[in-house]
CSV table of C-alpha atoms in Angstrom, one decimal:
chain,number,residue,atom,x,y,z
A,111,MET,CA,-18.4,6.2,-25.0
A,112,VAL,CA,-16.7,3.0,-26.2
A,113,ASN,CA,-15.8,0.6,-23.5
A,114,LYS,CA,-12.3,-0.6,-23.2
A,115,ARG,CA,-11.9,-3.9,-25.1
A,116,VAL,CA,-11.6,-6.9,-22.9
A,117,PRO,CA,-8.2,-8.5,-23.2
A,118,GLU,CA,-8.1,-11.7,-25.2
A,119,TRP,CA,-6.6,-13.7,-22.4
A,120,LEU,CA,-9.8,-13.0,-20.3
A,121,ASN,CA,-12.2,-14.3,-22.9
A,122,SER,CA,-11.2,-17.9,-22.3
A,123,SER,CA,-13.7,-20.0,-20.4
A,124,MET,CA,-10.9,-21.1,-18.1
A,125,TRP,CA,-11.3,-17.9,-16.1
A,126,SER,CA,-14.9,-18.7,-15.1
A,127,SER,CA,-15.4,-20.5,-11.8
A,128,PRO,CA,-18.0,-23.3,-11.4
A,129,THR,CA,-21.6,-22.0,-11.2
A,130,SER,CA,-22.6,-24.3,-8.4
A,131,PRO,CA,-23.2,-22.5,-5.1
A,132,PRO,CA,-20.3,-22.4,-2.7
A,133,PRO,CA,-20.2,-24.8,0.3
A,134,PRO,CA,-21.0,-23.2,3.6
A,135,LYS,CA,-18.1,-21.7,5.4
A,136,SER,CA,-17.1,-22.4,8.9
A,137,PRO,CA,-18.1,-20.0,11.7
A,138,SER,CA,-14.7,-18.3,11.5
A,139,GLN,CA,-15.5,-17.2,7.9
A,140,SER,CA,-18.9,-15.5,8.4
A,141,SER,CA,-19.5,-12.4,6.4
A,142,PRO,CA,-19.9,-8.9,7.8
A,143,SER,CA,-23.6,-9.1,7.3
A,144,GLN,CA,-23.7,-12.0,9.8
A,145,SER,CA,-21.8,-10.3,12.6
A,146,PRO,CA,-21.4,-6.8,14.1
A,147,SER,CA,-18.8,-4.5,12.5
A,148,LEU,CA,-15.5,-3.6,14.0
A,149,ASP,CA,-15.2,-0.4,16.1
A,150,ASP,CA,-19.0,0.1,15.7
A,151,ARG,CA,-18.4,1.4,12.2
A,152,ILE,CA,-21.6,0.1,10.5
A,153,GLY,CA,-23.7,2.8,8.8
A,154,ASP,CA,-27.0,2.6,7.0
A,155,HIS,CA,-25.5,-0.2,4.8
A,156,THR,CA,-26.9,-2.6,7.5
A,157,SER,CA,-30.3,-2.8,5.9
A,158,LYS,CA,-28.8,-3.6,2.5
A,159,SER,CA,-26.6,-6.3,4.0
A,160,ALA,CA,-29.7,-7.9,5.5
A,161,THR,CA,-31.2,-8.1,2.0
A,162,VAL,CA,-28.1,-10.0,0.9
A,163,THR,CA,-29.0,-12.9,3.1
A,164,SER,CA,-32.3,-13.4,1.5
A,165,SER,CA,-32.9,-15.5,-1.6
A,166,ILE,CA,-31.5,-14.2,-4.9
A,167,SER,CA,-34.0,-12.5,-7.1
A,168,SER,CA,-34.1,-12.9,-10.9
A,169,VAL,CA,-31.3,-11.3,-12.9
A,170,ASN,CA,-33.6,-8.8,-14.6
A,171,GLU,CA,-35.3,-7.7,-11.4
A,172,THR,CA,-35.2,-4.0,-10.8
A,173,HIS,CA,-33.9,-2.7,-7.5
A,174,GLU,CA,-33.4,0.5,-5.7
A,175,SER,CA,-30.0,2.2,-5.7
A,176,PRO,CA,-28.0,1.2,-2.7
A,177,PRO,CA,-27.2,3.7,0.1
A,178,SER,CA,-23.9,5.6,0.1
A,179,PRO,CA,-21.3,3.1,1.3
A,180,VAL,CA,-19.6,3.3,4.7
A,181,LEU,CA,-16.7,1.3,5.8
A,182,ILE,CA,-17.7,-2.0,7.4
A,183,ARG,CA,-14.9,-3.1,9.6
A,184,PRO,CA,-15.2,-6.9,10.0
A,185,LYS,CA,-15.4,-8.3,13.5
A,186,SER,CA,-14.1,-11.6,14.6
A,187,PRO,CA,-16.8,-14.3,14.1
A,188,SER,CA,-19.4,-14.7,16.8
A,189,LYS,CA,-19.5,-17.8,18.9
A,190,PRO,CA,-21.3,-20.9,17.5
A,191,GLY,CA,-25.0,-20.9,17.9
A,192,PRO,CA,-27.1,-23.3,20.0
A,193,ALA,CA,-26.7,-26.0,17.4
A,194,GLY,CA,-23.0,-26.2,18.4
A,195,PRO,CA,-19.8,-25.6,16.5
A,196,ALA,CA,-19.1,-27.1,13.1
A,197,PRO,CA,-17.1,-30.3,13.1
A,198,ARG,CA,-13.5,-29.5,13.7
A,199,THR,CA,-11.0,-30.8,11.3
A,200,GLU,CA,-7.2,-30.4,11.6
A,201,VAL,CA,-5.7,-28.5,8.7
A,202,ARG,CA,-3.6,-30.4,6.3
A,203,ASP,CA,-1.4,-28.7,3.7
A,204,PRO,CA,-3.2,-28.6,0.4
A,205,LEU,CA,0.1,-29.4,-1.5
A,206,LEU,CA,0.4,-32.7,0.3
A,207,SER,CA,-3.2,-33.8,0.3
A,208,SER,CA,-3.8,-36.2,-2.5
A,209,GLY,CA,-6.1,-39.1,-3.3
A,210,SER,CA,-3.4,-41.0,-5.2
A,211,SER,CA,-2.2,-44.4,-4.1
A,212,ASP,CA,1.2,-45.1,-2.6
A,213,ASN,CA,2.4,-46.5,-5.9
A,214,GLU,CA,1.1,-43.6,-8.0
A,215,ILE,CA,2.5,-40.1,-7.8
A,216,SER,CA,0.4,-37.3,-9.3
A,217,PRO,CA,2.0,-34.5,-11.3
A,218,ARG,CA,1.1,-32.2,-8.5
A,219,GLU,CA,2.8,-34.3,-5.8
A,220,ASP,CA,5.8,-34.6,-8.1
A,221,ALA,CA,6.1,-30.8,-8.5
A,222,SER,CA,5.6,-30.4,-4.7
A,223,ARG,CA,8.5,-32.8,-4.0
A,224,SER,CA,10.7,-31.2,-6.5
A,225,ARG,CA,10.0,-27.7,-5.0
A,226,GLN,CA,10.6,-29.1,-1.5
A,227,ALA,CA,14.0,-30.4,-2.6
A,228,GLN,CA,14.9,-27.0,-4.2
A,229,LEU,CA,13.8,-25.1,-1.1
A,230,LEU,CA,15.8,-27.5,1.2
A,231,GLN,CA,18.8,-27.0,-1.0
A,232,GLU,CA,18.5,-23.2,-0.8
A,233,LEU,CA,18.0,-23.3,3.0
A,234,SER,CA,21.2,-25.5,3.3
A,235,LYS,CA,23.4,-22.7,2.0
A,236,LYS,CA,25.5,-20.6,4.3
A,237,THR,CA,24.0,-17.4,2.8
A,238,ILE,CA,20.4,-17.5,1.6
A,239,ASN,CA,19.7,-16.2,-1.9
A,240,MET,CA,16.6,-14.2,-1.1
A,241,GLY,CA,15.6,-13.7,-4.8
A,242,GLU,CA,15.7,-17.5,-5.4
A,243,LEU,CA,13.9,-18.2,-2.2
A,244,GLN,CA,11.1,-15.7,-3.0
A,245,ARG,CA,10.7,-17.2,-6.4
A,246,LEU,CA,10.3,-20.7,-5.1
A,247,ALA,CA,8.1,-19.7,-2.2
A,248,SER,CA,5.8,-17.8,-4.4
A,249,LEU,CA,4.8,-21.1,-6.1
A,250,GLY,CA,3.7,-22.6,-2.8
A,251,ILE,CA,5.7,-24.1,0.0
A,252,PRO,CA,5.3,-27.8,0.7
A,253,ASP,CA,4.6,-28.4,4.4
A,254,GLY,CA,7.5,-30.7,5.4
A,255,ALA,CA,10.6,-30.6,7.5
A,256,GLY,CA,9.6,-27.2,8.9
A,257,ILE,CA,10.2,-25.5,5.5
A,258,ARG,CA,7.3,-23.1,5.6
A,259,SER,CA,8.2,-22.0,9.2
A,260,THR,CA,11.8,-21.2,8.2
A,261,VAL,CA,10.9,-19.7,4.9
A,262,TRP,CA,8.3,-17.3,6.3
A,263,LYS,CA,10.8,-16.1,9.0
A,264,LEU,CA,13.2,-15.3,6.2
A,265,LEU,CA,10.6,-13.6,4.0
A,266,LEU,CA,9.6,-11.5,6.9
A,267,ALA,CA,13.2,-10.6,7.6
A,268,TYR,CA,13.1,-12.1,11.1
A,269,LEU,CA,16.0,-14.4,10.2
A,270,PRO,CA,19.0,-12.9,8.6
A,271,ARG,CA,20.3,-14.2,5.3
A,272,ASP,CA,23.6,-15.4,6.9
A,273,LYS,CA,22.8,-18.7,8.6
A,274,GLY,CA,25.8,-18.2,10.9
A,275,LEU,CA,23.9,-15.4,12.7
A,276,TRP,CA,20.7,-17.4,13.3
A,277,SER,CA,21.5,-18.8,16.7
A,278,SER,CA,22.6,-15.5,18.2
A,279,GLU,CA,19.8,-13.5,16.6
A,280,LEU,CA,17.1,-15.9,17.8
A,281,ALA,CA,18.6,-16.1,21.3
A,282,LYS,CA,18.5,-12.3,21.5
A,283,LYS,CA,14.9,-12.1,20.2
A,284,TRP,CA,13.7,-14.9,22.6
A,285,SER,CA,15.3,-13.0,25.5
A,286,GLN,CA,13.7,-9.7,24.4
A,287,TYR,CA,10.3,-11.3,24.2
A,288,LYS,CA,10.7,-12.9,27.7
A,289,ASN,CA,11.5,-9.4,29.1
A,290,PHE,CA,8.4,-8.0,27.3
A,291,LYS,CA,6.2,-10.6,29.0
A,292,GLU,CA,7.8,-10.0,32.4
A,293,ASP,CA,7.4,-6.2,32.2
A,294,ILE,CA,4.2,-5.8,30.3
A,295,LEU,CA,2.0,-8.7,31.4
A,296,LYS,CA,2.9,-8.1,35.1
A,297,ASN,CA,-0.1,-7.4,37.4
A,298,PRO,CA,0.4,-4.2,39.3
A,299,SER,CA,-0.1,-6.0,42.6
A,300,GLU,CA,3.2,-7.8,41.9
A,301,ILE,CA,4.9,-4.3,41.9
A,302,THR,CA,3.4,-3.5,45.2
A,303,ARG,CA,4.4,-6.9,46.6
A,304,LYS,CA,8.0,-6.2,45.7
A,305,LEU,CA,7.9,-3.0,47.7
A,306,GLU,CA,6.6,-5.1,50.7
A,307,GLU,CA,9.4,-7.6,50.5
A,308,PRO,CA,12.1,-5.5,52.2
A,309,ALA,CA,9.8,-4.8,55.1
A,310,SER,CA,8.9,-8.4,55.4
A,311,GLN,CA,12.6,-9.4,55.4
A,312,ASN,CA,13.2,-7.0,58.3
A,313,GLY,CA,10.2,-8.5,60.2
A,314,GLU,CA,8.3,-5.3,60.1
A,315,ASP,CA,4.4,-5.4,60.0
A,316,LYS,CA,4.5,-8.9,58.5
A,317,GLY,CA,5.5,-7.4,55.1
A,318,LEU,CA,2.5,-4.9,54.9
A,319,LEU,CA,3.2,-1.3,54.0
A,320,SER,CA,1.2,1.5,55.5
A,321,ARG,CA,-0.8,3.6,53.1
A,322,SER,CA,1.6,6.5,53.6
A,323,GLU,CA,4.6,4.3,52.5
A,324,ILE,CA,3.0,3.3,49.2
A,325,PRO,CA,4.2,5.6,46.4
A,326,GLU,CA,1.3,7.4,44.6
A,327,GLY,CA,2.1,5.6,41.3
A,328,GLU,CA,1.7,2.2,42.9
A,329,HIS,CA,-1.6,2.9,44.8
A,330,PRO,CA,-4.7,1.1,43.4
A,331,LEU,CA,-6.8,4.2,43.8
A,332,SER,CA,-4.4,6.6,42.1
A,333,LEU,CA,-5.7,8.4,39.0
A,334,GLY,CA,-2.3,9.8,38.0
A,335,LYS,CA,-1.2,9.3,34.4
A,336,THR,CA,1.9,7.5,35.6
A,337,SER,CA,0.0,5.2,37.9
A,338,VAL,CA,0.5,1.5,37.0
A,339,TRP,CA,-2.9,0.7,38.5
A,340,ASN,CA,-4.7,3.5,36.5
A,341,GLN,CA,-3.1,2.2,33.3
A,342,PHE,CA,-4.0,-1.4,34.3
A,343,PHE,CA,-7.7,-0.5,34.6
A,344,GLN,CA,-7.6,1.3,31.3
A,345,ASP,CA,-6.2,-1.7,29.6
A,346,THR,CA,-8.8,-4.1,31.1
A,347,GLU,CA,-11.4,-3.4,28.4
A,348,ILE,CA,-8.9,-4.1,25.5
A,349,ILE,CA,-7.7,-7.3,27.3
A,350,GLU,CA,-11.2,-8.5,27.7
A,351,GLN,CA,-11.9,-7.9,24.0
A,352,ILE,CA,-8.7,-9.7,23.0
A,353,ASP,CA,-9.8,-12.7,25.2
A,354,ARG,CA,-13.2,-12.9,23.5
A,355,ASP,CA,-11.7,-12.7,20.0
A,356,VAL,CA,-9.0,-15.2,20.7
A,357,LYS,CA,-11.6,-17.7,21.9
A,358,ARG,CA,-13.5,-17.2,18.7
A,359,THR,CA,-10.5,-17.8,16.5
A,360,HIS,CA,-11.0,-20.7,14.1
A,361,PRO,CA,-13.5,-22.6,16.3
A,362,ASP,CA,-13.5,-25.4,13.7
A,363,MET,CA,-9.8,-26.3,14.5
A,364,HIS,CA,-8.7,-28.3,17.5
A,365,PHE,CA,-5.4,-26.4,17.4
A,366,PHE,CA,-7.1,-23.1,18.4
A,367,SER,CA,-10.3,-24.3,20.0
A,368,GLY,CA,-11.5,-26.8,22.6
A,369,ASP,CA,-10.8,-27.9,26.1
A,370,SER,CA,-7.5,-29.6,25.5
A,371,ALA,CA,-4.4,-28.3,27.3
A,372,SER,CA,-2.7,-27.6,24.0
A,373,ALA,CA,-5.6,-25.6,22.7
A,374,LYS,CA,-5.8,-23.5,25.9
A,375,ALA,CA,-2.0,-22.9,25.8
A,376,ASN,CA,-2.3,-21.8,22.1
A,377,GLN,CA,-5.1,-19.4,23.0
A,378,GLU,CA,-3.0,-18.0,25.9
A,379,ALA,CA,0.0,-17.5,23.5
A,380,LEU,CA,-2.2,-15.6,21.0
A,381,LYS,CA,-3.6,-13.5,23.8
A,382,ASN,CA,-0.1,-12.6,25.2
A,383,ILE,CA,1.1,-11.5,21.7
A,384,LEU,CA,-1.9,-9.3,21.1
A,385,ILE,CA,-1.7,-7.7,24.6
A,386,ILE,CA,2.0,-7.0,24.3
A,387,TYR,CA,1.5,-5.5,20.8
A,388,ALA,CA,-1.3,-3.3,22.0
A,389,LYS,CA,0.7,-1.9,24.8
A,390,LEU,CA,3.8,-1.3,22.7
A,391,ASN,CA,1.8,0.4,20.0
A,392,PRO,CA,-0.4,2.9,21.8
A,393,GLY,CA,-1.2,4.7,18.5
A,394,ILE,CA,-3.2,1.7,17.2
A,395,ARG,CA,-3.4,-0.7,20.1
A,396,TYR,CA,-5.6,-3.7,19.4
A,397,VAL,CA,-8.2,-3.7,16.6
A,398,GLN,CA,-10.6,-6.6,16.1
A,399,GLY,CA,-9.4,-8.8,13.3
A,400,MET,CA,-5.8,-8.8,14.3
A,401,ASN,CA,-6.3,-12.2,15.9
A,402,GLU,CA,-7.2,-13.6,12.4
A,403,ILE,CA,-3.9,-12.3,10.9
A,404,LEU,CA,-2.0,-13.6,13.9
A,405,ALA,CA,-3.4,-17.2,13.7
A,406,PRO,CA,-1.7,-18.5,10.5
A,407,LEU,CA,1.7,-17.3,11.7
A,408,PHE,CA,1.4,-19.0,15.1
A,409,TYR,CA,0.0,-22.2,13.6
A,410,VAL,CA,2.9,-22.5,11.2
A,411,PHE,CA,5.6,-21.7,13.8
A,412,LYS,CA,4.1,-23.9,16.5
A,413,ASN,CA,4.0,-26.9,14.2
A,414,ASP,CA,7.7,-26.6,13.3
A,415,PRO,CA,9.3,-30.1,13.9
A,416,ASN,CA,12.3,-28.4,15.4
A,417,GLU,CA,11.6,-28.5,19.1
A,418,ASP,CA,13.5,-25.4,20.0
A,419,PHE,CA,11.5,-23.4,17.4
A,420,ALA,CA,8.2,-24.9,18.5
A,421,VAL,CA,8.9,-24.0,22.1
A,422,ASN,CA,9.7,-20.5,21.2
A,423,ALA,CA,6.9,-20.1,18.6
A,424,GLU,CA,5.2,-17.4,20.7
A,425,ALA,CA,8.2,-15.1,20.6
A,426,ASP,CA,8.9,-15.8,16.9
A,427,THR,CA,5.2,-15.1,16.1
A,428,PHE,CA,5.2,-11.8,17.9
A,429,PHE,CA,8.2,-10.4,16.0
A,430,CYS,CA,6.9,-11.7,12.6
A,431,PHE,CA,3.4,-10.3,13.4
A,432,VAL,CA,4.9,-6.9,14.1
A,433,GLU,CA,6.8,-7.0,10.8
A,434,LEU,CA,3.7,-8.2,8.8
A,435,LEU,CA,1.5,-5.6,10.4
A,436,SER,CA,3.9,-2.8,9.6
A,437,GLY,CA,3.0,-3.1,6.0
A,438,CYS,CA,-0.8,-2.8,6.6
A,439,ARG,CA,-1.3,-1.3,10.0
A,440,ASP,CA,-2.7,1.9,8.4
A,441,ASN,CA,-5.7,-0.2,7.3
A,442,PHE,CA,-6.6,-0.7,10.9
A,443,CYS,CA,-6.4,3.0,11.9
A,444,LYS,CA,-9.8,4.7,11.7
A,445,GLN,CA,-8.2,8.2,11.7
A,446,LEU,CA,-6.4,7.4,8.5
A,447,ASP,CA,-9.4,5.9,6.6
A,448,ASN,CA,-9.7,9.0,4.2
A,449,SER,CA,-5.9,9.6,3.9
A,450,VAL,CA,-3.7,8.6,1.0
A,451,VAL,CA,-2.4,5.6,3.1
A,452,GLY,CA,-5.8,4.7,4.5
A,453,ILE,CA,-8.1,1.8,3.6
A,454,ARG,CA,-10.3,3.9,1.3
A,455,SER,CA,-7.3,4.7,-0.8
A,456,THR,CA,-6.3,1.0,-0.9
A,457,ILE,CA,-9.8,0.0,-2.0
A,458,SER,CA,-9.7,2.6,-4.7
A,459,LYS,CA,-6.5,1.1,-6.0
A,460,LEU,CA,-8.3,-2.3,-6.3
A,461,SER,CA,-11.1,-0.6,-8.2
A,462,GLN,CA,-8.6,1.0,-10.6
A,463,LEU,CA,-6.8,-2.2,-11.1
A,464,LEU,CA,-10.0,-4.0,-12.1
A,465,LYS,CA,-10.9,-1.1,-14.4
A,466,HIS,CA,-7.5,-1.4,-16.1
A,467,HIS,CA,-7.7,-5.2,-16.7
A,468,ASP,CA,-11.5,-5.7,-17.2
A,469,GLU,CA,-13.4,-2.4,-17.7
A,470,GLU,CA,-16.6,-4.3,-18.7
A,471,LEU,CA,-16.7,-6.0,-15.3
A,472,TRP,CA,-15.8,-2.9,-13.5
A,473,ARG,CA,-18.6,-0.9,-15.2
A,474,HIS,CA,-21.2,-3.6,-14.4
A,475,LEU,CA,-20.2,-3.8,-10.8
A,476,GLU,CA,-19.7,-0.2,-9.9
A,477,LEU,CA,-21.9,1.7,-12.4
A,478,THR,CA,-24.7,-0.7,-13.4
A,479,THR,CA,-25.3,-2.8,-10.2
A,480,LYS,CA,-23.8,-0.2,-7.8
A,481,VAL,CA,-21.7,-2.8,-5.9
A,482,ASN,CA,-19.2,-0.5,-4.4
A,483,PRO,CA,-15.9,-2.4,-3.6
A,484,GLN,CA,-16.1,-1.2,0.0
A,485,PHE,CA,-19.0,-3.6,0.5
A,486,TYR,CA,-16.7,-6.6,0.1
A,487,ALA,CA,-13.1,-5.6,-0.4
A,488,PHE,CA,-12.7,-4.1,3.1
A,489,ARG,CA,-12.7,-7.5,4.7
A,490,TRP,CA,-10.6,-9.0,2.0
A,491,ILE,CA,-7.8,-6.5,2.4
A,492,THR,CA,-7.7,-5.8,6.1
A,493,LEU,CA,-7.8,-9.4,7.1
A,494,LEU,CA,-5.5,-10.6,4.3
A,495,LEU,CA,-8.1,-13.0,2.9
A,496,THR,CA,-8.2,-15.1,6.1
A,497,GLN,CA,-12.0,-15.1,6.1
A,498,GLU,CA,-12.5,-16.0,2.4
A,499,PHE,CA,-10.9,-19.4,2.1
A,500,ASN,CA,-10.2,-22.5,4.2
A,501,PHE,CA,-7.1,-22.5,6.4
A,502,ALA,CA,-4.9,-24.7,4.2
A,503,ASP,CA,-5.6,-22.4,1.2
A,504,ILE,CA,-4.8,-19.3,3.3
A,505,LEU,CA,-1.3,-20.7,4.0
A,506,HIS,CA,-0.8,-21.2,0.2
A,507,ILE,CA,-2.0,-17.7,-0.5
A,508,TRP,CA,0.3,-16.3,2.2
A,509,ASP,CA,3.3,-18.1,0.6
A,510,THR,CA,2.8,-15.9,-2.4
A,511,LEU,CA,1.9,-12.7,-0.5
A,512,LEU,CA,5.0,-12.9,1.7
A,513,SER,CA,7.2,-13.7,-1.2
A,514,ASP,CA,6.8,-10.3,-3.0
A,515,PRO,CA,10.0,-8.4,-2.5
A,516,GLU,CA,8.0,-5.1,-2.9
A,517,GLY,CA,5.7,-6.0,0.0
A,518,HIS,CA,2.5,-8.0,0.2
A,519,GLN,CA,0.1,-5.1,-0.4
A,520,GLU,CA,0.4,-5.0,-4.2
A,521,THR,CA,0.2,-8.8,-4.5
A,522,LEU,CA,-2.8,-8.8,-2.3
A,523,LEU,CA,-4.6,-6.3,-4.6
A,524,ARG,CA,-3.8,-8.5,-7.6
A,525,VAL,CA,-5.2,-11.6,-5.9
A,526,CYS,CA,-8.4,-9.7,-5.0
A,527,CYS,CA,-8.7,-8.5,-8.6
A,528,ALA,CA,-8.1,-12.1,-9.8
A,529,MET,CA,-10.9,-13.2,-7.5
A,530,LEU,CA,-13.3,-10.9,-9.3
A,531,ILE,CA,-12.1,-12.0,-12.7
A,532,LEU,CA,-12.6,-15.7,-11.9
A,533,VAL,CA,-16.3,-15.1,-11.2
A,534,ARG,CA,-16.8,-12.5,-13.9
A,535,ARG,CA,-19.5,-14.5,-15.8
A,536,ARG,CA,-21.6,-14.9,-12.7
A,537,LEU,CA,-21.0,-11.2,-11.8
A,538,LEU,CA,-21.9,-10.0,-15.3
A,539,ALA,CA,-25.2,-12.0,-15.1
A,540,GLY,CA,-26.0,-10.8,-11.6
A,541,ASP,CA,-27.8,-7.9,-10.0
A,542,PHE,CA,-26.8,-6.0,-6.8
A,543,THR,CA,-28.1,-8.6,-4.4
A,544,ALA,CA,-26.7,-11.6,-6.3
A,545,ASN,CA,-23.3,-10.1,-6.8
A,546,LEU,CA,-22.9,-8.8,-3.2
A,547,LYS,CA,-23.9,-12.2,-1.8
A,548,LEU,CA,-21.4,-13.9,-4.1
A,549,LEU,CA,-18.5,-11.6,-3.2
A,550,GLN,CA,-19.3,-11.7,0.6
A,551,SER,CA,-19.3,-15.5,0.5
A,552,TYR,CA,-16.7,-16.2,-2.1
A,553,PRO,CA,-17.0,-19.7,-3.8
A,554,SER,CA,-14.5,-22.4,-3.5
A,555,THR,CA,-11.8,-22.2,-6.1
A,556,ASN,CA,-8.5,-23.6,-7.2
A,557,ILE,CA,-6.0,-21.6,-5.3
A,558,SER,CA,-3.0,-22.4,-7.6
A,559,HIS,CA,-5.1,-21.2,-10.5
A,560,LEU,CA,-6.2,-18.0,-8.6
A,561,LEU,CA,-2.5,-17.2,-7.9
A,562,TYR,CA,-1.6,-17.9,-11.5
A,563,VAL,CA,-4.2,-15.4,-12.7
A,564,ALA,CA,-3.0,-12.8,-10.1
A,565,ASN,CA,0.6,-13.2,-11.4
A,566,LYS,CA,-0.8,-12.8,-15.0
A,567,LEU,CA,-2.2,-9.5,-13.9
A,568,ARG,CA,1.3,-8.4,-12.8
A,569,SER,CA,2.8,-9.2,-16.2
A,570,HIS,CA,0.0,-7.4,-18.1
A,571,SER,CA,0.3,-4.4,-15.8
A,572,THR,CA,4.0,-4.0,-16.7
A,573,SER,CA,3.7,-4.8,-20.4
């Protein structure tokens, strides 16, 4: 059988990434082989994952066929070890970081400033042209004047196109979220206390109700389905899991981790959002890894220079998180794994996309070295690449993901395919162990170039 010819545009050496080993990633970017899986969904792939952490054997070394793959749901990274956490460095936008002097403007800086001016001009209009905004944002959003915060809210349809409606819509959303917090985060004891207040006002029994006067639904020992206490105790396990995961979110960043008042307040905001989401969505509730998707949104909105927006970042983040997750929530649902909308189907689409654009690489990975895409792509897709790159690069990638008018899922798959193509030479030269280790700890790369290749795949798919 004759292999499909590799497209000429893939033969250029520019698609190959450097062969030097990747720098170590922060604790928040550990691979599934270094931490337990999500939802206890690790099968007998565990032994093979352990092999990945060992030194890479020679390219021609023979190896046994890997076991049948099972889905490895990534878990939030574990706490730093005894040696302590990695040095924490505040994230700076990659588009503004430059080594040039004050008197010298690099082409990259010049392009960034030009795009910032274009975005500000678009945002100044009474009615936003979403097509133009999406085009500009897909190229990367400079982090200045709150541009990314405002643009992301528009891209996620949180803000309407008509700027005249912004104030009223935001006021309504902020009020709605306040009510969510008051109703959903309320401790059941507060409900009982409210029942005691009338008696206390009348001077009866110093405000204490007799057992017979407490409705069954409000009694702590009630096992009824409508009992607020029974529901409270059922939610405790999820709340504790959320608390653990939030504390492990980006431990290398002062914004999310540490003993400062601001870090603790930010953790509390993330926790509130995830608890409210879990209670409002009983069909999916909370799944480990959601905290990693939530983090970039909250970081961007909380750092908005507009004080009103920064103060209400928690509310804005909640609604944008709901919208973002609506396009990928099926990936978190275990019951849908084998359905046409489940994660297995999504991973299969990635496999077919690679086969379409680079059949030689596809054959080597899946047929020769038996590296099933489920071994690495599960984490890539479910966590929207938040564990594969540094935080600043994640923001740049998300600019592109959120800018796709058809939804971020298809763009995400093209980016994942581009990640494979950029390291194709190393993959073609590697065996099972070497390739799996490479893909589970993806090397540092030029994000703008990665996104360019991903966009190239779109044009070649439609041509």
